[in-house]
Amino acid sequence: MTPTPTLAASETNHPPQVQSLISYLEHEAQPMIVLDPDYNILAANTAYERQFGTADRPYIGHKCYRISHHYDVPCDQAGEHCPMKHAFELKGPDRVLHIHHTPRGPEHVDVELRPILDGERRVVAYVERLTTVRHASARPSKEGLVGSSAAFNAALEAVQRVSRSNLPVLLLGESGTGKELFARAVHEASERHRGPFVVVDCSGLPETLFESELFGHEKGAFTGAQNRKKGLIETAAGGTLFLDEIGDVPLAMQVKLLRLIESGTFRRVGATETQQADFRLVAATHKPLQQMMAEGAFRQDLYYRIAAFPIVLPPLRERRSDIPLLVDSFLQRGSRSGQRVVVQPAAMALLQAHDWPGNIRELRNVLERARLFADDGVVRAEHLPEWLRAPHGPHTQPSAVSRADMSAAAQSDEAIRRLVADGRLSRKEMAAMAGLSERTFYRRLKALGLGGN
Ligand SMILES: Nc1ncnc2c1ncn2[C@@H]1O[C@H](COP(=O)(O)OP(=O)(O)OP(=O)(O)O)[C@@H](O)[C@H]1O
């Protein structure tokens, strides 16, 4: 039996176009909803119900921004891109990456919205298709990419957009910003995700080996080539080839790369016949390729081949709001005993104030060290390296965040909520961690609706 769409009982007088749409939606495997031009959810299919529905939170007849974001106003008034507003202006589809509240917690969702027009080109309704992004998490996660800041979301949205095509992608970012993880995300979001993901560290390949590693070689092609060997390009067939640190490829090898990309063919060293390559190219570098081009250190023709779709990965200091999420993720990852490790708000404030020249890799290393000192499962300021505690020490650049800011951060609503949500400490201990008296802490709890009795 075909399940009936989840229709609001009071909403049966829809225009005919909308009525047939609602029936049509039910046959879609992906979560979809129908909205009226005033943001109200008119209907949702079973796939939506399964993935986003909760028994205790009805959504039919409710505003989309309330259900998905817990906002009281439309997204554009809350500082986000509102696809409905844009689709209305365009009279055409719009697509955006948002973080939605779901029964599982916050999740990255790729939202595609199409307006439904009547005979006079007036918008009578919208259809929204929601696709959960599986290669990044907005909650602490034991693996993969995590982040929910605007800068992170913009990079993730670019990944979502490009992954449907076969276009080369160029990831630009400082060391430790997650270029390899993003390259993997491009692969996983693409149609090639069942194929191999092959990483080539161009900085670690001496010029003499570059060609034979990449293209493979025939038996006897050179001294030491005792057997025929498949190259990395062949290994990547049907999948993605990730050229990490492409800015380190010597000029002589750049010509060979260009030929490969332009012709889509290659030849094993010592072979006479050419072979067809079948990979999607993702390249990454922390080097200023345009400047290198101007200096003649990087070929212009190669640059324009690989830079069809550049994605800039933000340094950690430009996405500080992701630090608590990253911290929780890394502490989960490192836990062997399964013991949950939490971070004292004052320590978290120090972590958020640092400039992180080594980016996420540096943060991960600091946490790995700190957890070794956290015998009782609490990372405190004294468990962090000296240079991080002295904000103007030799390792750091003077930070824009002062000590006063730090203690304010330790006492922020967010920090207090985290302490309570952790649930392991007594009220007295929580007050001490926040650097507040027990009475003041008690009052803050009441004000936050976190139980003051
Ligand atoms: N958004 C993220 N969420 C979780 N972990 C991350 C994220 N970004 C990076 N990491 C982690 O940070 C470390 C460095 O990431 P990665 O090796 O991808 O960076 P990179 O930019 O390729 O660095 P390099 O240029 O030095 O090779 C890895 O341990 C990776 O798992």
Coordinates of C-alpha atoms and ligand atoms in Angstrom, one line a residue:
M1 CA 0.0 0.0 0.0
T2 CA 1.3 3.5 -0.8
P3 CA 1.7 5.5 2.4
T4 CA -0.3 8.7 2.4
P5 CA 1.7 11.9 2.7
T6 CA 1.9 13.4 6.2
L7 CA -0.8 16.1 5.5
A8 CA -2.1 18.7 7.9
A9 CA -5.8 18.0 8.5
S10 CA -6.6 21.6 8.3
E11 CA -4.7 22.2 5.1
T12 CA -6.7 20.5 2.3
N13 CA -7.6 23.5 0.2
H14 CA -4.3 23.9 -1.6
P15 CA -4.1 25.0 -5.2
P16 CA -4.3 22.0 -7.6
Q17 CA -0.6 22.3 -8.5
V18 CA 0.3 22.0 -4.8
Q19 CA -2.2 19.1 -4.2
S20 CA -0.6 17.0 -7.0
L21 CA 2.8 17.8 -5.8
I22 CA 2.1 16.5 -2.3
S23 CA 1.0 13.2 -3.8
Y24 CA 4.1 13.1 -6.0
L25 CA 6.5 13.7 -3.1
E26 CA 5.5 10.5 -1.4
H27 CA 7.3 8.5 -4.1
E28 CA 10.6 10.3 -3.6
A29 CA 13.2 8.4 -1.6
Q30 CA 14.8 11.6 -0.3
P31 CA 13.3 13.7 2.5
M32 CA 11.1 16.4 0.9
I33 CA 8.6 19.0 2.2
V34 CA 6.1 21.4 0.7
L35 CA 6.0 24.9 2.0
D36 CA 3.6 27.8 1.4
P37 CA 5.1 31.3 0.6
D38 CA 4.8 32.2 4.3
Y39 CA 7.3 29.6 5.5
N40 CA 4.7 27.1 6.7
I41 CA 5.3 23.4 6.2
L42 CA 2.3 22.1 4.4
A43 CA 3.3 18.5 3.9
A44 CA 6.3 16.1 4.3
N45 CA 7.0 12.7 2.8
T46 CA 7.7 9.5 4.7
A47 CA 11.5 9.9 4.1
Y48 CA 11.4 13.3 5.8
E49 CA 9.3 11.9 8.6
R50 CA 11.8 9.0 9.1
Q51 CA 14.9 11.2 9.1
F52 CA 13.8 14.5 10.7
G53 CA 10.5 13.8 12.4
T54 CA 10.0 13.5 16.1
A55 CA 6.9 12.3 17.8
D56 CA 6.9 15.1 20.4
R57 CA 7.5 18.0 17.9
P58 CA 4.8 18.4 15.3
Y59 CA 6.0 20.2 12.2
I60 CA 3.0 20.4 9.8
G61 CA 1.6 23.9 9.9
H62 CA 4.8 25.2 11.6
K63 CA 7.4 27.6 10.2
C64 CA 10.4 26.0 8.6
Y65 CA 12.9 28.2 10.4
R66 CA 11.4 27.2 13.8
I67 CA 11.6 23.5 13.0
S68 CA 15.0 23.4 11.4
H69 CA 16.8 26.2 13.2
H70 CA 14.7 27.0 16.4
Y71 CA 14.7 30.6 15.2
D72 CA 11.8 33.0 15.8
V73 CA 12.4 34.8 12.5
P74 CA 13.3 33.7 8.9
C75 CA 16.9 32.7 8.3
D76 CA 17.9 36.0 6.6
Q77 CA 16.8 38.0 9.6
A78 CA 18.9 35.7 11.8
G79 CA 22.0 36.4 9.7
E80 CA 21.8 33.4 7.4
H81 CA 21.1 32.9 3.7
C82 CA 17.4 32.2 3.3
P83 CA 16.8 30.0 0.2
M84 CA 13.1 30.9 0.1
K85 CA 13.8 34.6 -0.2
H86 CA 16.3 34.0 -2.9
A87 CA 14.2 31.5 -4.8
F88 CA 11.3 34.0 -4.6
E89 CA 13.4 36.7 -6.2
L90 CA 14.9 34.5 -8.8
K91 CA 11.6 32.6 -9.5
G92 CA 14.0 29.7 -9.7
P93 CA 15.7 27.1 -7.6
D94 CA 18.2 27.9 -4.9
R95 CA 20.6 25.7 -2.9
V96 CA 22.4 26.2 0.4
L97 CA 24.2 24.3 3.1
H98 CA 22.6 24.8 6.6
I99 CA 23.0 23.3 10.0
H100 CA 19.6 21.9 11.0
H101 CA 18.3 20.7 14.3
T102 CA 17.5 17.0 13.9
P103 CA 16.4 14.3 16.4
R104 CA 20.1 13.4 16.5
G105 CA 21.4 16.9 17.2
P106 CA 22.8 19.5 14.8
E107 CA 23.6 18.2 11.3
H108 CA 24.8 19.7 8.0
V109 CA 22.0 19.6 5.5
D110 CA 22.2 20.4 1.8
V111 CA 18.9 22.2 1.1
E112 CA 17.5 22.6 -2.4
L113 CA 14.4 24.7 -2.8
R114 CA 12.3 25.0 -5.9
P115 CA 9.4 27.5 -6.3
I116 CA 6.1 26.3 -7.8
L117 CA 4.6 28.9 -10.0
D118 CA 1.0 29.4 -11.2
G119 CA -0.1 30.4 -14.7
E120 CA 0.7 34.0 -13.9
R121 CA 4.2 33.2 -12.6
R122 CA 3.2 33.8 -9.0
V123 CA 4.9 31.6 -6.4
V124 CA 2.2 29.4 -4.8
A125 CA 4.4 27.0 -2.9
Y126 CA 8.0 25.7 -2.6
V127 CA 9.4 22.1 -2.6
E128 CA 12.4 21.6 -0.4
R129 CA 14.7 18.6 -0.8
L130 CA 17.0 17.9 2.2
T131 CA 20.2 15.8 1.9
T132 CA 22.1 15.1 5.0
V133 CA 25.9 15.7 4.5
R134 CA 27.6 12.6 5.7
H135 CA 31.2 13.5 5.3
A136 CA 31.2 16.3 8.0
S137 CA 29.8 16.5 11.4
A138 CA 28.4 19.5 13.4
R139 CA 28.5 17.4 16.6
P140 CA 31.7 16.0 18.3
S141 CA 32.7 13.1 16.2
K142 CA 35.3 10.3 16.6
E143 CA 36.3 10.7 12.9
G144 CA 36.3 12.9 9.9
L145 CA 35.7 16.6 9.4
V146 CA 34.0 18.5 12.2
G147 CA 33.0 22.1 12.2
S148 CA 30.0 24.4 12.2
S149 CA 31.4 27.9 11.9
A150 CA 30.4 30.1 9.0
A151 CA 33.9 29.8 7.5
F152 CA 33.9 26.0 7.7
N153 CA 30.4 25.8 6.3
A154 CA 31.3 27.9 3.3
A155 CA 34.2 25.5 2.4
L156 CA 31.9 22.5 2.9
E157 CA 29.2 24.1 0.7
A158 CA 31.8 24.5 -2.0
V159 CA 32.7 20.8 -1.6
Q160 CA 29.0 19.9 -2.0
R161 CA 28.6 22.0 -5.1
V162 CA 31.7 20.7 -6.9
S163 CA 31.5 17.1 -6.0
R164 CA 28.7 16.4 -8.4
S165 CA 30.9 17.4 -11.3
N166 CA 34.2 15.9 -12.4
L167 CA 36.0 19.3 -12.3
P168 CA 39.5 19.5 -10.8
V169 CA 39.5 21.0 -7.3
L170 CA 42.3 23.1 -5.8
L171 CA 42.4 23.2 -2.0
L172 CA 44.3 26.3 -0.7
G173 CA 45.1 26.5 3.0
E174 CA 47.8 26.8 5.6
S175 CA 49.4 23.6 6.9
G176 CA 47.1 21.7 9.3
T177 CA 43.9 23.2 8.0
G178 CA 42.5 19.8 6.9
K179 CA 43.4 19.8 3.2
E180 CA 43.6 16.0 3.1
L181 CA 40.3 15.6 5.0
F182 CA 38.6 18.0 2.6
A183 CA 40.1 16.2 -0.4
R184 CA 38.6 13.0 1.0
A185 CA 35.3 14.7 1.5
V186 CA 35.3 15.8 -2.2
H187 CA 35.9 12.1 -3.1
E188 CA 33.2 10.8 -0.7
A189 CA 30.6 13.2 -1.9
S190 CA 31.3 12.4 -5.6
E191 CA 30.0 9.6 -7.8
R192 CA 33.4 8.1 -7.6
H193 CA 33.1 7.4 -3.9
R194 CA 33.2 3.6 -4.4
G195 CA 36.5 3.9 -6.3
P196 CA 39.9 4.4 -4.7
F197 CA 41.2 7.6 -3.1
V198 CA 44.9 7.8 -3.8
V199 CA 47.1 10.3 -2.0
V200 CA 50.4 11.5 -3.7
D201 CA 52.6 13.6 -1.4
C202 CA 54.4 15.6 -4.0
S203 CA 56.8 17.2 -1.5
G204 CA 58.1 13.8 -0.5
L205 CA 58.7 12.5 -4.1
P206 CA 62.2 13.1 -5.4
E207 CA 62.3 14.2 -9.0
T208 CA 63.9 10.9 -10.1
L209 CA 61.0 8.9 -8.7
F210 CA 58.2 11.2 -9.6
E211 CA 57.6 9.9 -13.0
S212 CA 57.8 6.2 -12.2
E213 CA 55.7 6.5 -9.1
L214 CA 53.0 8.4 -10.9
F215 CA 53.0 6.7 -14.3
G216 CA 54.5 3.2 -13.3
H217 CA 57.2 1.5 -15.3
E218 CA 57.9 -1.5 -17.5
K219 CA 60.3 -4.3 -16.5
G220 CA 63.8 -3.2 -17.3
A221 CA 62.8 0.5 -18.0
F222 CA 65.8 1.6 -15.8
T223 CA 68.4 0.0 -13.5
G224 CA 66.5 -1.6 -10.6
A225 CA 63.2 -1.9 -12.5
Q226 CA 63.1 -5.7 -12.1
N227 CA 59.3 -5.9 -12.6
R228 CA 56.6 -4.1 -14.4
K229 CA 55.0 -1.7 -11.8
K230 CA 51.6 0.0 -11.8
G231 CA 51.8 3.7 -11.1
L232 CA 49.5 5.8 -8.8
I233 CA 47.5 7.0 -11.7
E234 CA 46.5 3.5 -12.6
T235 CA 45.8 2.7 -9.0
A236 CA 43.4 5.7 -8.9
A237 CA 41.3 4.4 -11.8
G238 CA 37.6 5.0 -11.2
G239 CA 38.4 7.2 -8.2
T240 CA 40.2 10.3 -7.1
L241 CA 43.9 11.3 -7.3
F242 CA 44.9 13.7 -4.5
L243 CA 48.1 15.6 -5.3
D244 CA 49.1 17.1 -2.0
E245 CA 51.6 19.9 -2.0
I246 CA 51.4 20.4 -5.7
G247 CA 53.4 23.6 -5.3
D248 CA 56.4 21.4 -4.6
V249 CA 56.4 19.7 -8.0
P250 CA 59.6 20.6 -9.8
L251 CA 59.2 22.5 -13.1
A252 CA 60.4 19.6 -15.2
M253 CA 57.7 17.4 -13.7
Q254 CA 55.0 20.1 -14.1
V255 CA 55.1 19.7 -17.9
K256 CA 54.4 16.0 -17.5
L257 CA 51.5 16.6 -15.2
L258 CA 50.1 19.1 -17.6
R259 CA 50.3 16.7 -20.4
L260 CA 48.5 14.1 -18.3
I261 CA 45.7 16.4 -17.4
E262 CA 45.3 17.9 -20.9
S263 CA 45.4 14.6 -22.8
G264 CA 43.9 12.3 -20.2
T265 CA 46.5 9.8 -21.2
F266 CA 49.8 8.6 -19.8
R267 CA 52.6 6.2 -20.6
R268 CA 54.5 3.9 -18.2
V269 CA 58.2 4.7 -18.1
G270 CA 59.8 2.4 -20.7
A271 CA 56.4 1.7 -22.4
T272 CA 55.5 2.5 -26.0
E273 CA 51.7 2.5 -25.8
T274 CA 49.7 5.2 -24.0
Q275 CA 46.9 4.4 -21.6
Q276 CA 43.7 6.2 -20.8
A277 CA 43.6 7.8 -17.3
D278 CA 40.4 7.8 -15.3
F279 CA 40.6 9.9 -12.2
R280 CA 39.2 13.0 -10.7
L281 CA 42.0 15.4 -9.7
V282 CA 42.1 17.2 -6.3
A283 CA 45.3 19.2 -5.7
A284 CA 46.3 21.1 -2.6
T285 CA 49.0 23.5 -1.5
H286 CA 49.9 26.0 1.2
K287 CA 52.1 27.8 -1.2
P288 CA 51.2 31.1 -3.0
L289 CA 50.8 29.6 -6.5
Q290 CA 50.0 32.9 -8.2
Q291 CA 53.1 34.5 -6.8
M292 CA 55.1 31.4 -7.8
M293 CA 53.7 31.8 -11.3
A294 CA 54.8 35.4 -11.5
E295 CA 58.3 34.3 -10.4
G296 CA 58.3 31.5 -13.0
A297 CA 58.4 28.8 -10.4
F298 CA 55.0 27.4 -11.3
R299 CA 53.7 26.9 -14.8
Q300 CA 50.8 29.2 -15.8
D301 CA 49.2 26.6 -18.0
L302 CA 49.2 24.0 -15.3
Y303 CA 47.8 26.5 -12.8
Y304 CA 44.8 27.2 -14.9
R305 CA 44.2 23.5 -15.5
I306 CA 44.1 22.7 -11.8
A307 CA 42.6 25.8 -10.4
A308 CA 39.2 25.5 -12.1
F309 CA 37.5 25.3 -8.7
P310 CA 39.6 26.7 -5.9
I311 CA 38.4 26.2 -2.3
V312 CA 40.1 28.3 0.4
L313 CA 40.3 26.5 3.8
P314 CA 40.1 28.9 6.6
P315 CA 42.9 28.9 9.3
L316 CA 41.7 28.0 12.7
R317 CA 42.1 31.5 14.0
E318 CA 39.3 32.5 11.6
R319 CA 37.0 29.9 12.9
R320 CA 37.5 30.0 16.6
S321 CA 33.9 29.1 17.3
D322 CA 34.7 25.6 16.1
I323 CA 37.4 25.1 18.8
P324 CA 35.0 23.6 21.5
L325 CA 33.6 21.2 18.9
L326 CA 37.1 20.2 17.7
V327 CA 38.4 19.9 21.3
D328 CA 35.5 17.5 22.2
S329 CA 36.1 15.5 19.1
F330 CA 39.8 15.1 19.7
L331 CA 39.3 14.2 23.3
Q332 CA 36.8 11.5 22.3
R333 CA 39.2 10.2 19.7
G334 CA 42.1 9.8 22.1
S335 CA 40.1 8.0 24.7
R336 CA 41.3 4.4 25.1
S337 CA 39.5 3.7 28.4
G338 CA 36.2 5.2 27.2
Q339 CA 36.5 7.7 30.0
R340 CA 35.0 11.1 29.0
V341 CA 37.4 13.9 29.3
V342 CA 36.1 17.5 29.7
V343 CA 37.9 20.8 29.6
Q344 CA 37.7 23.4 32.3
P345 CA 36.1 26.6 30.9
A346 CA 39.3 28.6 31.8
A347 CA 41.4 26.1 29.8
M348 CA 38.9 26.3 26.9
A349 CA 39.1 30.1 27.0
L350 CA 42.9 29.8 26.6
L351 CA 42.5 27.4 23.7
Q352 CA 40.1 29.8 22.0
A353 CA 42.3 32.8 22.5
H354 CA 45.4 31.2 20.9
D355 CA 46.2 32.0 17.2
W356 CA 47.1 28.4 16.2
P357 CA 49.8 28.9 13.6
G358 CA 49.9 25.1 13.2
N359 CA 46.1 25.1 12.9
I360 CA 44.1 22.0 13.7
R361 CA 47.1 19.7 13.8
E362 CA 48.6 21.9 16.5
L363 CA 45.4 21.9 18.5
R364 CA 45.2 18.1 18.3
N365 CA 48.7 17.7 19.5
V366 CA 48.1 20.1 22.5
L367 CA 45.1 18.1 23.5
E368 CA 46.9 14.8 23.2
R369 CA 49.5 16.1 25.6
A370 CA 46.9 17.6 28.0
R371 CA 44.9 14.5 28.3
L372 CA 47.9 12.7 29.8
F373 CA 47.8 15.1 32.7
A374 CA 44.0 14.9 33.2
D375 CA 44.0 12.1 35.7
D376 CA 40.5 12.9 36.9
G377 CA 39.1 13.5 33.4
V378 CA 39.3 17.3 33.6
V379 CA 41.7 19.3 31.4
R380 CA 42.7 22.4 33.4
A381 CA 44.7 25.4 32.3
E382 CA 47.8 24.1 34.0
H383 CA 47.7 21.0 31.7
L384 CA 48.2 23.3 28.7
P385 CA 51.7 24.2 27.4
E386 CA 53.4 27.2 29.1
W387 CA 53.5 29.2 25.8
L388 CA 49.7 28.9 25.5
R389 CA 49.1 30.1 29.0
A390 CA 51.4 33.2 28.5
P391 CA 49.5 34.9 25.7
H392 CA 52.5 37.1 24.7
G393 CA 55.1 34.3 25.0
P394 CA 57.6 33.5 22.2
H395 CA 55.4 31.0 20.5
T396 CA 52.3 33.2 20.0
Q397 CA 51.7 36.4 18.3
P398 CA 50.0 38.9 20.7
S399 CA 46.5 37.8 20.8
A400 CA 43.5 40.1 20.4
V401 CA 41.8 38.4 23.3
S402 CA 42.8 39.7 26.8
R403 CA 42.8 37.8 30.1
A404 CA 39.6 39.6 31.0
D405 CA 38.0 38.2 27.9
M406 CA 39.2 34.7 28.8
S407 CA 37.5 34.7 32.2
A408 CA 34.4 36.1 30.6
A409 CA 34.5 33.2 28.2
A410 CA 34.9 30.8 31.1
Q411 CA 31.7 32.2 32.6
S412 CA 29.7 32.5 29.4
D413 CA 26.3 30.9 29.1
E414 CA 27.7 28.4 26.7
A415 CA 30.5 27.4 29.1
I416 CA 28.0 27.0 32.0
R417 CA 25.6 24.9 29.8
R418 CA 28.5 22.7 28.8
L419 CA 29.5 22.1 32.5
V420 CA 25.9 21.2 33.4
A421 CA 25.4 19.0 30.3
D422 CA 28.5 17.0 31.2
G423 CA 26.7 16.0 34.4
R424 CA 29.7 14.6 36.2
L425 CA 30.5 17.5 38.6
S426 CA 28.8 18.7 41.7
R427 CA 27.4 22.2 41.7
K428 CA 30.3 23.3 44.0
E429 CA 32.9 21.8 41.6
M430 CA 31.2 23.4 38.6
A431 CA 31.2 26.8 40.3
A432 CA 34.9 26.5 41.1
M433 CA 35.6 25.6 37.4
A434 CA 33.8 28.6 36.2
G435 CA 35.6 30.8 38.7
L436 CA 32.3 31.9 40.3
S437 CA 31.1 31.7 43.9
E438 CA 28.5 29.0 44.5
R439 CA 25.8 31.6 45.1
T440 CA 26.5 33.4 41.8
F441 CA 26.7 30.1 40.0
Y442 CA 23.4 29.1 41.4
R443 CA 21.8 32.4 40.2
R444 CA 23.3 31.9 36.7
L445 CA 21.8 28.4 36.6
K446 CA 18.4 29.8 37.4
A447 CA 18.6 32.5 34.9
L448 CA 19.6 29.9 32.2
G449 CA 16.6 27.7 33.2
L450 CA 19.0 25.0 34.2
G451 CA 17.3 24.3 37.5
G452 CA 18.0 26.5 40.5
N453 CA 16.3 24.5 43.2
Ligands
LIG1 N1 37.7 20.1 10.3 C1 38.4 19.1 10.9 N2 37.8 18.3 11.8 C2 38.5 17.3 12.4 N3 39.8 17.1 12.3 C3 40.5 17.9 11.4 C4 39.8 18.9 10.7 N4 40.7 19.5 9.9 C5 41.8 18.9 10.1 N5 41.7 17.9 11.0 C6 42.8 17.1 11.6 O1 43.9 17.9 11.7 C7 45.1 17.2 11.2 C8 45.7 17.9 10.0 O2 44.8 17.8 8.9 P1 45.4 17.5 7.4 O3 46.5 16.6 7.4 O4 44.2 17.2 6.6 O5 45.9 19.0 7.1 P2 46.6 19.5 5.9 O6 46.1 20.9 5.6 O7 46.6 18.5 4.8 O8 48.1 19.7 6.5 P3 49.5 19.7 5.6 O9 49.4 20.9 4.7 O10 50.5 20.0 6.7 O11 49.6 18.4 5.0 C9 44.7 15.8 10.9 O12 44.9 15.0 12.1 C10 43.2 15.9 10.7 O13 42.5 14.7 11.0

